[in-house]
Coordinates of C-alpha atoms (C1' of nucleotides) in Angstrom, one line a residue:
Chain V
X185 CA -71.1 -26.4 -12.6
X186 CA -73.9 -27.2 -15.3
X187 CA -73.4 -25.8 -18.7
X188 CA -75.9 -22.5 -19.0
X189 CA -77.7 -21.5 -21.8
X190 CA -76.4 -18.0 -22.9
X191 CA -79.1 -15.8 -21.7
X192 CA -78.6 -17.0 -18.1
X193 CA -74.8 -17.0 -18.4
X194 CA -75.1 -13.1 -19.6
X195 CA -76.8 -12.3 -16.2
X196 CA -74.5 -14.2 -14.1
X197 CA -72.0 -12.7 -15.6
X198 CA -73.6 -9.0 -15.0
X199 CA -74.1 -9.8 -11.0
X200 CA -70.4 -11.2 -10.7
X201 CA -69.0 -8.1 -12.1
X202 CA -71.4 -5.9 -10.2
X203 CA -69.7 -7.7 -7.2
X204 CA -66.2 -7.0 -8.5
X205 CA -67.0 -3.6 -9.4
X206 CA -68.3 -2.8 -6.0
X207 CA -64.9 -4.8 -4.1
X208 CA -62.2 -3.2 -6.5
X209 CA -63.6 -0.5 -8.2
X210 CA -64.4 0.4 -11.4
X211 CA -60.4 1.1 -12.5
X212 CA -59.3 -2.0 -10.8
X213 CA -61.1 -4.6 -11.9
X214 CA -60.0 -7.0 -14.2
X215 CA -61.6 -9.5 -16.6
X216 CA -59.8 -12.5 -14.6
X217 CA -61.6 -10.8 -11.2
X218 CA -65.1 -11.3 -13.3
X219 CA -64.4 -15.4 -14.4
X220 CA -62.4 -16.3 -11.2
X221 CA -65.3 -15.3 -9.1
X222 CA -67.6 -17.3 -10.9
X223 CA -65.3 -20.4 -11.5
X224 CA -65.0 -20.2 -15.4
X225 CA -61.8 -19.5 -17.7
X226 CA -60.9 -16.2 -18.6
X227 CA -62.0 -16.9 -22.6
X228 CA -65.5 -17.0 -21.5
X229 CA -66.2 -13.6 -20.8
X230 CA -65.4 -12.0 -23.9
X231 CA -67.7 -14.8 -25.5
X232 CA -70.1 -12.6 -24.2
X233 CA -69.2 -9.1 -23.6
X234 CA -66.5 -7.1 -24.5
X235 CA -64.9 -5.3 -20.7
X236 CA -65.8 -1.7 -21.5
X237 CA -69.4 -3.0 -22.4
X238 CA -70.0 -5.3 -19.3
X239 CA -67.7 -3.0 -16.7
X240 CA -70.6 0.2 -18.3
X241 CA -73.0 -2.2 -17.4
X242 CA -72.2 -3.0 -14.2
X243 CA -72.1 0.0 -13.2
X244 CA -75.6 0.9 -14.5
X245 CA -77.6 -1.8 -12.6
X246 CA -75.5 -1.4 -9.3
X247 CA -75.9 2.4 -9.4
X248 CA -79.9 2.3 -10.2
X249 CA -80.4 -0.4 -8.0
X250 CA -79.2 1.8 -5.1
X251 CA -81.2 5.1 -6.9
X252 CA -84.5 2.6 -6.8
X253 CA -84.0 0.9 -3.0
X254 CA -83.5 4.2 -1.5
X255 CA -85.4 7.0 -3.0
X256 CA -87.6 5.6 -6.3
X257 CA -88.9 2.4 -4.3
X258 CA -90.0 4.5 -1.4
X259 CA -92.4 6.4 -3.3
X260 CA -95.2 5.2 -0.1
X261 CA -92.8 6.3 2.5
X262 CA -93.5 10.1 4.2
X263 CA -91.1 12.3 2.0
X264 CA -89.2 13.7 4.9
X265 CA -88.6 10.1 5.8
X266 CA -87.1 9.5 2.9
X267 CA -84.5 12.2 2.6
X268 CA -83.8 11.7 6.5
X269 CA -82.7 8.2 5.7
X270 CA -80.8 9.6 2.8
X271 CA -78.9 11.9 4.7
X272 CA -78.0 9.6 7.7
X273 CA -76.5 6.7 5.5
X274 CA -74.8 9.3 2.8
X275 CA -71.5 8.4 4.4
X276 CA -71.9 5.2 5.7
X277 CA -69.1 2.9 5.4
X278 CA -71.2 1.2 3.5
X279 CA -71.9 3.7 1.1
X280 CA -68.5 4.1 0.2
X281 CA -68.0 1.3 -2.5
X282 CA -70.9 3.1 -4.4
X283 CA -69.2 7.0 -4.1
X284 CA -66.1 5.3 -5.1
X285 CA -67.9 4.1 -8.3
X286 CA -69.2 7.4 -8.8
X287 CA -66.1 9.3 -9.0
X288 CA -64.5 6.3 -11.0
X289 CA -67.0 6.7 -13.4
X290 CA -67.0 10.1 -14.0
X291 CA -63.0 10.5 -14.4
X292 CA -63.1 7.3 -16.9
X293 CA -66.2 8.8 -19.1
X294 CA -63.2 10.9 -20.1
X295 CA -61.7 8.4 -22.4
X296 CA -64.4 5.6 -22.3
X297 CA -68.0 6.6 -24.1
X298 CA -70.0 3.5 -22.7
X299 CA -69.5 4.3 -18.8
X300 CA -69.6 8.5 -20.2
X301 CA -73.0 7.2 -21.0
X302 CA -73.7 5.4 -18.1
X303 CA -72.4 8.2 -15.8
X304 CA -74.8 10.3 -17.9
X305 CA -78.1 8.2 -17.8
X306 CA -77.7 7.8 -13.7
X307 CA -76.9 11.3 -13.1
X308 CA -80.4 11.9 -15.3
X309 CA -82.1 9.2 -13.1
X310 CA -80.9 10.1 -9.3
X311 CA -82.2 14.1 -10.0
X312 CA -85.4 12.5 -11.7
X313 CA -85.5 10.8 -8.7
X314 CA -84.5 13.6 -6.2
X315 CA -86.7 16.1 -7.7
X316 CA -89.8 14.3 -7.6
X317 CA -89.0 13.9 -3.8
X318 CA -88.8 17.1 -3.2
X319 CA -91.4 18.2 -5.2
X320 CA -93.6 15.6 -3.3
X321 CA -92.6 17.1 0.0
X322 CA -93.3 20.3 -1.2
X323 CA -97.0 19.7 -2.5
X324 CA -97.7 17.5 1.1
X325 CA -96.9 20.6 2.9
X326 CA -93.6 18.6 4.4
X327 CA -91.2 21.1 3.2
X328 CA -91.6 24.2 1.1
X329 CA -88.9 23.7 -2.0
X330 CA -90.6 25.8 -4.9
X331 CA -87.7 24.8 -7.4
X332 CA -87.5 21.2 -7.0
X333 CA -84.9 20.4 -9.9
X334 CA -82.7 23.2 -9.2
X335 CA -82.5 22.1 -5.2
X336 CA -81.8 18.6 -6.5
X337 CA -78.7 19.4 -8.7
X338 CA -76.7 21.4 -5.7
X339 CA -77.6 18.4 -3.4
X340 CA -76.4 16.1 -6.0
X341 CA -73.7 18.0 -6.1
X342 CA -72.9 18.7 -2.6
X343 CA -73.6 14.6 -1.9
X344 CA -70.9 13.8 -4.2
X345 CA -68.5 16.7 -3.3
X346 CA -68.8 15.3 0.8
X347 CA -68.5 11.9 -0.7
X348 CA -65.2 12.7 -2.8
X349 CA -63.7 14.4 0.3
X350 CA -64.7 11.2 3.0
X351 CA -62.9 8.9 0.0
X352 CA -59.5 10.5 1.0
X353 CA -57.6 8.0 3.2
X354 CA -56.5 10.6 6.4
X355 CA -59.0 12.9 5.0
X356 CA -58.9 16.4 7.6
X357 CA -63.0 15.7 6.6
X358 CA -64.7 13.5 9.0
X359 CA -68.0 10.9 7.9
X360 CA -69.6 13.1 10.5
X361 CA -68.9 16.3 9.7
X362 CA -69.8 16.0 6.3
X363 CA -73.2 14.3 7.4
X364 CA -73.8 17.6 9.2
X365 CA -72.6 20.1 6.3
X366 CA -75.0 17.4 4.1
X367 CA -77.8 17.9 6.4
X368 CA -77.4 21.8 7.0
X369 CA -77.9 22.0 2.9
X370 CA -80.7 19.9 2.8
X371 CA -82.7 21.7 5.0
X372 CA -81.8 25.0 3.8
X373 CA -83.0 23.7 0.6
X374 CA -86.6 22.2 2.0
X375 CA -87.2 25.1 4.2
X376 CA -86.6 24.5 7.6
X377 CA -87.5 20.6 7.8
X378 CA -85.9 17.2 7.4
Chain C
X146 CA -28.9 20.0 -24.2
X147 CA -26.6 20.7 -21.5
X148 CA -25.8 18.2 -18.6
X149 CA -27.4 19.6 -15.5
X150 CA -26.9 19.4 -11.6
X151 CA -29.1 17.1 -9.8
X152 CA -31.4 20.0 -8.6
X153 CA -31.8 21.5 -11.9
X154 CA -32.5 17.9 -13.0
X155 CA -35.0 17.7 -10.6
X156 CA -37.3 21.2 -10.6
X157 CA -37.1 20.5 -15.0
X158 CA -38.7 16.9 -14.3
X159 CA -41.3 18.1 -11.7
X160 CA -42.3 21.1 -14.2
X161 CA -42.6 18.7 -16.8
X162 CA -44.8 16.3 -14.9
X163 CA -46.7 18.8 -14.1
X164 CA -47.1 19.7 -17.5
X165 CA -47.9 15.9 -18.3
X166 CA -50.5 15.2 -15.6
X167 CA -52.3 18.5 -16.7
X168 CA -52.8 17.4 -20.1
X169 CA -53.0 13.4 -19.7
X170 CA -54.5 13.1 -16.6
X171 CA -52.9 11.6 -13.0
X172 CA -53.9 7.7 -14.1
X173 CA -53.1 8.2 -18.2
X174 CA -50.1 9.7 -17.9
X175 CA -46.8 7.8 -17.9
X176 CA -43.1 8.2 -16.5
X177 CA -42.3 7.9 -20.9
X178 CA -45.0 10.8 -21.2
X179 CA -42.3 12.8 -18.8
X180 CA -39.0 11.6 -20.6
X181 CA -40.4 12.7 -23.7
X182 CA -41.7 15.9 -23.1
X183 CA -38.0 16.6 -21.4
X184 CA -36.3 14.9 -24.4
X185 CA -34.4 12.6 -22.3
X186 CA -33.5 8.8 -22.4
X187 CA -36.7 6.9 -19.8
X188 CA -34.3 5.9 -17.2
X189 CA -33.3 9.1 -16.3
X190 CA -36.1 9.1 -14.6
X191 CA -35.7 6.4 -12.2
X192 CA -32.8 8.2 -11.3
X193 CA -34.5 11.0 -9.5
X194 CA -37.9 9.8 -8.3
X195 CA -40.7 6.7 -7.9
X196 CA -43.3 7.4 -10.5
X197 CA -45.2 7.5 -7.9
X198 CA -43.6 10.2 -5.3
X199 CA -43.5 12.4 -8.9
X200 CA -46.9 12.0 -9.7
X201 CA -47.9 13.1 -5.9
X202 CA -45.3 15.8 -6.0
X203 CA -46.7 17.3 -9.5
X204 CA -50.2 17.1 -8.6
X205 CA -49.1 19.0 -5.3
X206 CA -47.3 21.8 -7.0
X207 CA -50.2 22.2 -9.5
X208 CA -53.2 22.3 -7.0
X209 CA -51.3 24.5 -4.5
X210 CA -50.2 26.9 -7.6
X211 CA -53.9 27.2 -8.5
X212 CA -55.0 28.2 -4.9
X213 CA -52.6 30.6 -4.4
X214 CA -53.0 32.2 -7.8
X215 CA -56.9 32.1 -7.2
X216 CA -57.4 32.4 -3.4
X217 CA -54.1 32.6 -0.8
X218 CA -52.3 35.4 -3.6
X219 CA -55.0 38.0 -3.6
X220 CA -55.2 38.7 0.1
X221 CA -54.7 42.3 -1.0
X222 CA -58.1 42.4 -2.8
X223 CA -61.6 43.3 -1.5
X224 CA -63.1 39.5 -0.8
X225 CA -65.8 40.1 -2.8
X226 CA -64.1 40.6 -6.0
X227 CA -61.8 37.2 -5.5
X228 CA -65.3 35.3 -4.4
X229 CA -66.9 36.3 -7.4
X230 CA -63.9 35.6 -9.4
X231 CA -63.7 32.3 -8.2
X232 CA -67.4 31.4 -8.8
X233 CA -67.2 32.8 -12.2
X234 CA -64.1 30.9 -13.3
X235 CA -64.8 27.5 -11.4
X236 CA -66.7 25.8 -14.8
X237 CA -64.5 27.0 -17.2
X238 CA -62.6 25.2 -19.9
X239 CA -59.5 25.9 -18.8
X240 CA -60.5 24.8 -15.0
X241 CA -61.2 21.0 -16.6
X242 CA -57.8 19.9 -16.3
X243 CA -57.8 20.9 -12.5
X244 CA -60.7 19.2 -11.1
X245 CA -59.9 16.1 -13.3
X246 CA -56.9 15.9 -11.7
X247 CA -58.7 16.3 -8.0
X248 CA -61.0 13.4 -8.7
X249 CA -58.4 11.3 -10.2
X250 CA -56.0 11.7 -7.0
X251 CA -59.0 11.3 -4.4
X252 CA -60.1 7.7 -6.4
X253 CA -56.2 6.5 -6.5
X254 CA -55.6 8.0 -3.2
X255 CA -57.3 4.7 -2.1
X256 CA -54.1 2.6 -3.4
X257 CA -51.4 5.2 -3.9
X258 CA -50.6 6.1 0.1
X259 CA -48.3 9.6 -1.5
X260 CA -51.4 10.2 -3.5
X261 CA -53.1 10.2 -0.7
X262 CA -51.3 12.2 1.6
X263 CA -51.0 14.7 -1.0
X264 CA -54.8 15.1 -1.5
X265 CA -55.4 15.7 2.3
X266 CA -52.7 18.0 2.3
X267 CA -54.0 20.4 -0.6
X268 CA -57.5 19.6 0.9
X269 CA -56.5 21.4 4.1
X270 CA -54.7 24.1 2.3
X271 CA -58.0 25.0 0.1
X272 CA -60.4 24.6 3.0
X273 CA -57.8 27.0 4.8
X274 CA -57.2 29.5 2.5
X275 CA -61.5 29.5 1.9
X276 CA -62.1 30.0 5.1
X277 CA -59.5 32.8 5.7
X278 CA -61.3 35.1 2.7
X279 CA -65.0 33.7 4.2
X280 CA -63.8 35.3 7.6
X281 CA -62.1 38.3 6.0
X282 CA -65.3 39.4 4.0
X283 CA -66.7 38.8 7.3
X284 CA -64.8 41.3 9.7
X285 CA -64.9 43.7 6.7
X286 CA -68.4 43.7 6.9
X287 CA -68.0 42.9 3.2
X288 CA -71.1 39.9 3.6
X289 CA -72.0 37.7 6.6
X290 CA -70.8 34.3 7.5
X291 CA -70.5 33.9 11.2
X292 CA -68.5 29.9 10.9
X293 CA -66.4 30.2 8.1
X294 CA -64.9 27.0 8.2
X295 CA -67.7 25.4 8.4
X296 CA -69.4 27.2 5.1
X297 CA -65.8 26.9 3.8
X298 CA -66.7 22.5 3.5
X299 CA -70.1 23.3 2.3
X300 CA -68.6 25.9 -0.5
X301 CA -65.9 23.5 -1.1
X302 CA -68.0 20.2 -1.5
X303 CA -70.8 22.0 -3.9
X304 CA -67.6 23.2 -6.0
X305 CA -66.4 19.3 -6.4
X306 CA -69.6 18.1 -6.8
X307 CA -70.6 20.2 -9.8
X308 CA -67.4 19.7 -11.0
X309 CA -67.7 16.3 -11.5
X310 CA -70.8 16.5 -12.9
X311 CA -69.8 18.8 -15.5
X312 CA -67.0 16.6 -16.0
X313 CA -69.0 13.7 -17.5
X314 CA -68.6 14.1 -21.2
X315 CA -72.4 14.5 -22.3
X316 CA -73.6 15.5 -19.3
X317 CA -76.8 16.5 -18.4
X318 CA -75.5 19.2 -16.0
X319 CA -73.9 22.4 -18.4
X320 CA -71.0 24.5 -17.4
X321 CA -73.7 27.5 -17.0
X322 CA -75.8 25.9 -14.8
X323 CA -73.4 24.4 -12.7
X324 CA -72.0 28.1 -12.2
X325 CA -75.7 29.1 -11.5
X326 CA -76.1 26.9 -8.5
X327 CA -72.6 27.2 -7.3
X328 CA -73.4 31.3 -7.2
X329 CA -76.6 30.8 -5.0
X330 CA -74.5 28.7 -2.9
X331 CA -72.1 30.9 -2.1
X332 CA -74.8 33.4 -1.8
X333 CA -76.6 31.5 0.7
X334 CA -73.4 31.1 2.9
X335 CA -72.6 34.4 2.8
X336 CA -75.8 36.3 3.8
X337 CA -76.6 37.9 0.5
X338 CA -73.8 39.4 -1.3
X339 CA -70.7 38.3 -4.0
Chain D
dG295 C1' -3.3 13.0 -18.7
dA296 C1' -5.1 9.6 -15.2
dC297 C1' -8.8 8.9 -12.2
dT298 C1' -13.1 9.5 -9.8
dT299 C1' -17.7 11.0 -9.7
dT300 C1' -21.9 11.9 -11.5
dG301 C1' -25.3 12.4 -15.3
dT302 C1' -27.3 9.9 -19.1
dT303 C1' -28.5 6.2 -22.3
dG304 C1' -31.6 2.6 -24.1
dA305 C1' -32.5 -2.2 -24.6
dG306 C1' -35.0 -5.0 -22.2
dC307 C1' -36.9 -7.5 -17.8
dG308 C1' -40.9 -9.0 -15.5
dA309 C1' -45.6 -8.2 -14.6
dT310 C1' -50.2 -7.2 -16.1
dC311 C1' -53.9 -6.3 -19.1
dG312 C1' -58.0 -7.5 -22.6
dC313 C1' -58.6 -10.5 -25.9
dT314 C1' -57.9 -14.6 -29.5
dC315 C1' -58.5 -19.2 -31.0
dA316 C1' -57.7 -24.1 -31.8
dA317 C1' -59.2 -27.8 -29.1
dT318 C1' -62.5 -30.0 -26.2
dT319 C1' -66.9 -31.0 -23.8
dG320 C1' -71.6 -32.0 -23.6
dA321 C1' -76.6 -31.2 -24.4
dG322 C1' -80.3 -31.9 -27.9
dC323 C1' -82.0 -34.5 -31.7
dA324 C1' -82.7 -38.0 -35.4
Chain G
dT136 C1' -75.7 -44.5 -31.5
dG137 C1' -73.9 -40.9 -34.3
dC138 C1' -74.2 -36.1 -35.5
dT139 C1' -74.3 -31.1 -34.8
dC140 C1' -73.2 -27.0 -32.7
dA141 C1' -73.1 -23.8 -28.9
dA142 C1' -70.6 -23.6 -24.6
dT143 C1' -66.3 -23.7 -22.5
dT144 C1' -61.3 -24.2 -21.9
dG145 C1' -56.6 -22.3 -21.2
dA146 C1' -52.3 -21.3 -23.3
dG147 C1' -50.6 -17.5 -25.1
dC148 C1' -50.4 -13.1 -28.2
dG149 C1' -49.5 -8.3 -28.4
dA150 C1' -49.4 -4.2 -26.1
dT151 C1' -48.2 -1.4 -22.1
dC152 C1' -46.4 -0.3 -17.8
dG153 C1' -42.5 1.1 -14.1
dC154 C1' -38.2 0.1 -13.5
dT155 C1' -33.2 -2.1 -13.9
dC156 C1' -28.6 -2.0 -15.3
dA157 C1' -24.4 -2.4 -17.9
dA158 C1' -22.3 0.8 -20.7
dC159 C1' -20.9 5.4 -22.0
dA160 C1' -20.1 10.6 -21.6
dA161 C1' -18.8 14.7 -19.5
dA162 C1' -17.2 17.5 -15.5
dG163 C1' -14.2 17.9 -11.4
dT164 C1' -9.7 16.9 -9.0
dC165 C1' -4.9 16.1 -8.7

DNA sequence: GACTTTGTTGAGCGATCGCTCAATTGAGCA
DNA sequence: TGCTCAATTGAGCGATCGCTCAACAAAGTC
C-alpha cells in the first residue's frame, strides 16, 4: 500500500465510505467500517475528516450520482423513456440501499446539521431534476403536465412514501404493488402517458 | 411513591416510554430516559421488559392511539369531515413527533425484528382503517373511489413521503405546501370532493 | 415475630463509539 | 547521507449504551 499524498487519500476515503454507507446504512456505519475497508488504522480517518463531515458527504455524492445516472444524465433520452425506466427500477432490490439512505438521512438531519443539509441540497437537486423532465415531456407533446414542479414534489413524495413502506421487513406492501400505485400516480400526473 | 403490582408496574413504564419515544425519538431515546421520567432506580427496568420489546410496544400503543383518535374513533362522523380533518392536521407541529417516529421504526425495523413486526402491524391497521372511511364516503355517495384499498396505499404513501420531506430541518418543502399537494391527492382519489 | 415472595436499588460490567496523540515510517531534498 | 515533515500507526481515553446482580425493603402468610 504506497503512501498517498492527501488529496488522493481524501477521495479514497470518500468512495470507501460511500461503499459503507450504501452496505450498513447511514446509522450503522462506523469509522472502523471506513479504515478497515481500505486497509489503514482507525487514526487515519479523522486526519482527514471529522465522521459527521465525511458520513454528510457520502451521502451527497452517492445520492447525486444516482439523481445524475438516471434522470440528469439522460437529458438525450425520449422523456417518457426516462420516467418509464424510473418507475420500473423504483423498488428494485437494488434500489433499496439508496431509499434506505434516504429515510436515514432525513430522521438524522434532526440532530445532525451537515446530513440536514445534505438531505436538503438533494431533495433541491432530484425536483430540479424531476421537474425539468416533466416539463420536457410536456413541451415535446409526450405528456401534458402544465405544473411541472408541483407534479414533481407529490411524486417525490409518493417515491419515498412506497419506498419507506417496501423497507419494512414482512411489509403487507409488496415491490410490486407499490410499482403499480407508483405508476398509476405518474401517469395521472403526465396525463395519460408513461 | 408506593410499591406497585407487576401490572401496574408495567402499564406506568409503557406510558412512560411512550412519553419518552415521543419526545426523544425511537433511536435517541434510552431505557435511563424511561427510569427517569418514572423516578425509579435503571434496573427496574430490566425487570419488566428488553429495551427492545418496550420500545416496539410504545411505538405500537402510540401509532395505534393516533389512528383511532384520527381515523378508526370517528366512524360516527360524515367521511368528509374526518378526510378533511386528517389532510389539514397531517403537517402540523404537533404531528412531527408521529411521523419521526414512523420513519425511525421503518429504518431500525431493518435490525430490530419487534420493530419490525410492529411497523407492519400498525401499517395494516392504517391502510385498514383508510380504506374503511375511503369505502364509506363511497357507499354514502359522499365522493367516489371505486378501489379503496388501493387509493388507500397511494393516500398513505403521499402522506409519508411529504412527511419526510417536511421533516428535514431546512427543507425546501414547507408544511403549507406539503398540505397543498397532499389535499389534491386526496382529491384526485376521491373524484372531486373533501 | 419468623419466613417467603416480590418489588426495588444502584454500582458497575462489558461492549461500542468517535476521536486523541506520542511514536514511527518514508518520501523529497540539500 | 542526513534532515525535515507529512503520512500513518494503534493503543487507549472518555463517554454512552443495555443489562446484571448482590443487597435491601416491603407486603403477604402462617
Amino acid at each position: 500500500m504506497p503512501r498517498l499524498k492527501g488529496a488522493d487519500r481524501r477521495t479514497q476515503i470518500l468512495e470507501a465510505a460511500e461503499r459503507v454507507i450504501l452496505h450498513k446504512g447511514l446509522a450503522a456505519a462506523t469509522t472502523r467500517d471506513v479504515t478497515s475497508d481500505l486497509g489503514v488504522a482507525a487514526g487515519l480517518l479523522a486526519h482527514y475528516f471529522s465522521w459527521s463531515a465525511l458520513r454528510a458527504a457520502a451521502f451527497s455524492r452517492v445520492v447525486v450520482a444516482d439523481i445524475d445516472q438516471s434522470v440528469t444524465g439522460r437529458s438525450r433520452d425520449a422523456p417518457d423513456t426516462v420516467l418509464s425506466d424510473l418507475v420500473d427500477g423504483a423498488f428494485s432490490a437494488e434500489a433499496d440501499a439508496l431509499w434506505r439512505l434516504w429515510l436515514e438521512a432525513t430522521e438524522m438531519g434532526a440532530s445532525d446539521a451537515l446530513l440536514a443539509e445534505a438531505a436538503s441540497e438533494a431533495t433541491d437537486r432530484w425536483h430540479g431534476a424531476l421537474s425539468d423532465l416533466l416539463a420536457r415531456g410536456h413541451s415535446d407533446g409526450v405528456w401534458t403536465c402544465p405544473t411541472p414542479h408541483e407534479s414533481s414534489w407529490r411524486i417525490i413524495a409518493i417515491l419515498l412514501g412506497l419506498a419507506g413502506l417496501c423497507l419494512i421487513p414482512g411489509s403487507p406492501l409488496s415491490r410490486d404493488a407499490a410499482t403499480h400505485h407508483l405508476r398509476i400516480a405518474v401517469r395521472h400526473e403526465c396525463g395519460l402517458s408513461a
